[in-house]
Amino acid sequence: MLNDIVGQDKAILYLRKFVSGSADKPLLLVGDEGTGKRSSVVEVIREVVSAARGANSPDALQVGLGTHPDTMFISAPEEKDIGVE
């Protein structure tokens, strides 16, 4: 889980605020590809779901597999932006 992510101590501390429900600001993860942004978010979601439903619940397992229907990741095509209207 979040304990397995290395080299991002400050970010992990803030992500733990989301898990505990005490985060007071939205979070935008930016950085180079391969730095663990997506895996960190998946772990936060999985920890929140695990706390509510159990670590071995179908929901927690689906989040870990990337198949939970309430979780969607989007990526912008190269040289494009994702707009919000």
Coordinates of N, CA and C in Angstrom, one line a residue:
M1 N 0.8 -1.2 0.0 CA 0.0 0.0 0.0 C 0.9 1.3 0.0
L2 N 0.4 2.3 0.6 CA 1.2 3.5 0.6 C 2.6 3.4 1.2
N3 N 2.7 2.4 2.2 CA 4.0 2.2 2.8 C 5.1 1.7 1.8
D4 N 4.6 1.1 0.7 CA 5.5 0.5 -0.3 C 6.1 1.5 -1.3
I5 N 5.5 2.8 -1.3 CA 6.0 3.8 -2.2 C 7.2 4.5 -1.6
V6 N 8.3 4.5 -2.3 CA 9.6 5.1 -1.8 C 9.9 6.4 -2.5
G7 N 10.6 7.2 -1.8 CA 11.1 8.5 -2.4 C 10.1 9.6 -2.5
Q8 N 9.0 9.4 -2.0 CA 7.9 10.5 -2.0 C 7.3 10.7 -0.7
D9 N 8.2 10.9 0.3 CA 7.7 11.0 1.7 C 6.8 12.1 1.9
K10 N 7.0 13.3 1.4 CA 6.2 14.5 1.6 C 4.8 14.2 1.0
A11 N 4.8 13.7 -0.2 CA 3.6 13.4 -0.9 C 2.8 12.3 -0.2
I12 N 3.4 11.3 0.3 CA 2.7 10.3 1.0 C 2.1 10.8 2.3
L13 N 2.7 11.7 3.0 CA 2.1 12.3 4.2 C 0.8 13.0 3.8
Y14 N 0.8 13.7 2.7 CA -0.4 14.4 2.3 C -1.5 13.4 1.8
L15 N -1.1 12.4 1.1 CA -2.0 11.4 0.6 C -2.7 10.7 1.8
R16 N -1.9 10.5 2.9 CA -2.5 9.9 4.1 C -3.6 10.8 4.7
K17 N -3.6 12.1 4.5 CA -4.7 13.0 4.9 C -5.9 12.7 4.2
F18 N -5.8 12.3 2.9 CA -7.0 11.9 2.1 C -7.6 10.6 2.7
V19 N -6.7 9.7 3.0 CA -7.2 8.4 3.6 C -7.9 8.6 4.9
S20 N -7.4 9.5 5.7 CA -8.0 9.7 7.0 C -9.2 10.7 7.0
G21 N -9.4 11.3 5.8 CA -10.5 12.3 5.7 C -10.2 13.7 6.2
S22 N -8.9 14.0 6.4 CA -8.6 15.3 7.0 C -8.0 16.2 5.9
A23 N -7.9 15.8 4.7 CA -7.4 16.7 3.6 C -8.4 17.9 3.4
D24 N -7.8 19.1 3.3 CA -8.7 20.2 3.2 C -8.5 20.9 1.9
K25 N -7.7 20.4 1.0 CA -7.5 21.0 -0.3 C -7.5 19.9 -1.4
P26 N -7.9 20.2 -2.6 CA -7.8 19.2 -3.7 C -6.3 19.0 -4.0
L27 N -6.0 17.9 -4.7 CA -4.7 17.6 -5.0 C -4.5 17.3 -6.5
L28 N -3.6 17.9 -7.1 CA -3.3 17.7 -8.5 C -1.9 17.1 -8.6
L29 N -1.8 15.9 -9.1 CA -0.5 15.3 -9.2 C 0.1 15.5 -10.6
V30 N 1.3 16.1 -10.6 CA 2.0 16.4 -11.8 C 3.4 15.8 -11.7
G31 N 4.0 15.6 -12.8 CA 5.4 15.1 -12.8 C 5.6 14.2 -14.0
D32 N 6.9 13.8 -14.1 CA 7.3 13.0 -15.3 C 6.6 11.6 -15.2
E33 N 6.5 11.1 -16.4 CA 5.9 9.7 -16.5 C 6.8 8.7 -15.7
G34 N 6.1 7.8 -15.0 CA 6.9 6.8 -14.3 C 7.2 7.1 -12.9
T35 N 6.7 8.3 -12.4 CA 7.1 8.7 -11.0 C 6.1 8.1 -10.0
G36 N 5.1 7.4 -10.4 CA 4.2 6.8 -9.4 C 2.9 7.6 -9.1
K37 N 2.6 8.5 -9.9 CA 1.3 9.3 -9.6 C 0.1 8.4 -9.6
R38 N -0.1 7.6 -10.7 CA -1.2 6.8 -10.8 C -1.3 5.7 -9.7
S39 N -0.1 5.1 -9.5 CA -0.1 4.0 -8.5 C -0.4 4.6 -7.1
S40 N 0.1 5.8 -6.8 CA -0.2 6.4 -5.5 C -1.7 6.7 -5.3
V41 N -2.3 7.2 -6.4 CA -3.8 7.4 -6.3 C -4.5 6.1 -6.1
V42 N -4.2 5.1 -6.8 CA -4.8 3.8 -6.7 C -4.7 3.3 -5.3
E43 N -3.5 3.5 -4.7 CA -3.3 3.0 -3.3 C -4.2 3.8 -2.3
V44 N -4.3 5.1 -2.5 CA -5.2 5.9 -1.7 C -6.6 5.4 -1.8
I45 N -7.1 5.3 -3.0 CA -8.5 4.8 -3.2 C -8.6 3.4 -2.5
R46 N -7.7 2.5 -2.7 CA -7.8 1.2 -2.2 C -7.8 1.2 -0.6
E47 N -7.0 2.1 0.0 CA -7.0 2.2 1.4 C -8.3 2.7 2.0
V48 N -8.8 3.7 1.3 CA -10.1 4.3 1.7 C -11.2 3.2 1.6
V49 N -11.3 2.5 0.5 CA -12.3 1.5 0.3 C -12.0 0.3 1.3
S50 N -10.8 0.0 1.5 CA -10.5 -1.1 2.5 C -10.9 -0.8 3.9
A51 N -10.7 0.5 4.3 CA -11.2 0.9 5.6 C -12.7 0.8 5.8
A52 N -13.4 1.1 4.7 CA -14.9 1.1 4.7 C -15.5 -0.3 4.6
R53 N -14.9 -1.1 3.7 CA -15.5 -2.3 3.4 C -14.6 -3.6 3.6
G54 N -13.4 -3.4 4.0 CA -12.5 -4.5 4.3 C -11.5 -4.7 3.2
A55 N -10.3 -5.1 3.5 CA -9.2 -5.2 2.6 C -9.4 -6.2 1.5
N56 N -10.2 -7.3 1.8 CA -10.5 -8.4 0.9 C -11.9 -8.3 0.3
S57 N -12.5 -7.1 0.4 CA -13.8 -6.9 -0.2 C -13.7 -6.9 -1.7
P58 N -14.8 -7.2 -2.4 CA -14.8 -7.1 -3.9 C -14.4 -5.7 -4.3
D59 N -14.9 -4.7 -3.7 CA -14.6 -3.3 -4.1 C -13.1 -3.1 -4.0
A60 N -12.5 -3.4 -2.9 CA -11.1 -3.2 -2.7 C -10.3 -3.9 -3.8
L61 N -10.7 -5.2 -4.0 CA -10.0 -6.0 -5.0 C -10.1 -5.4 -6.4
Q62 N -11.3 -4.9 -6.7 CA -11.5 -4.3 -8.1 C -10.7 -3.0 -8.2
V63 N -10.6 -2.2 -7.1 CA -9.8 -1.0 -7.2 C -8.4 -1.4 -7.5
G64 N -7.8 -2.4 -6.8 CA -6.5 -2.8 -7.0 C -6.2 -3.3 -8.4
L65 N -7.2 -3.9 -9.0 CA -7.1 -4.4 -10.4 C -7.4 -3.4 -11.5
G66 N -7.9 -2.2 -11.0 CA -8.2 -1.2 -12.0 C -9.5 -1.4 -12.7
T67 N -10.4 -2.2 -12.1 CA -11.7 -2.6 -12.8 C -12.9 -2.1 -12.0
H68 N -12.7 -1.3 -11.0 CA -13.9 -0.8 -10.2 C -14.7 0.2 -11.1
P69 N -16.0 0.0 -11.2 CA -16.8 0.9 -12.1 C -16.8 2.3 -11.7
D70 N -16.5 2.7 -10.4 CA -16.5 4.1 -10.0 C -15.1 4.7 -10.1
T71 N -14.2 4.1 -10.7 CA -12.8 4.6 -10.8 C -12.5 4.7 -12.3
M72 N -12.1 5.8 -12.8 CA -11.7 6.0 -14.2 C -10.5 6.9 -14.3
F73 N -9.5 6.5 -15.1 CA -8.4 7.3 -15.3 C -8.4 7.8 -16.8
I74 N -8.1 9.0 -17.0 CA -8.1 9.5 -18.4 C -6.7 10.1 -18.6
S75 N -6.3 10.1 -19.9 CA -5.0 10.7 -20.3 C -5.2 11.5 -21.5
A76 N -4.5 12.6 -21.6 CA -4.6 13.5 -22.8 C -3.7 12.9 -23.9
P77 N -4.2 12.9 -25.1 CA -3.3 12.5 -26.2 C -2.1 13.4 -26.2
E78 N -1.0 12.9 -26.8 CA 0.2 13.7 -26.9 C 0.0 15.1 -27.4
E79 N 0.6 16.1 -26.8 CA 0.6 17.4 -27.3 C -0.8 18.0 -27.2
K80 N -1.7 17.5 -26.4 CA -3.1 18.0 -26.2 C -3.3 18.2 -24.7
D81 N -4.3 19.0 -24.4 CA -4.8 19.2 -23.0 C -6.2 18.7 -22.9
I82 N -6.5 18.4 -21.6 CA -7.9 18.0 -21.3 C -8.6 19.2 -20.8
G83 N -9.6 19.7 -21.4 CA -10.3 20.9 -21.1 C -11.5 20.6 -20.2
V84 N -11.9 21.5 -19.4 CA -13.1 21.4 -18.6 C -14.0 22.6 -18.9
E85 N -15.2 22.3 -19.4 CA -16.1 23.4 -19.8 C -17.2 23.5 -18.9

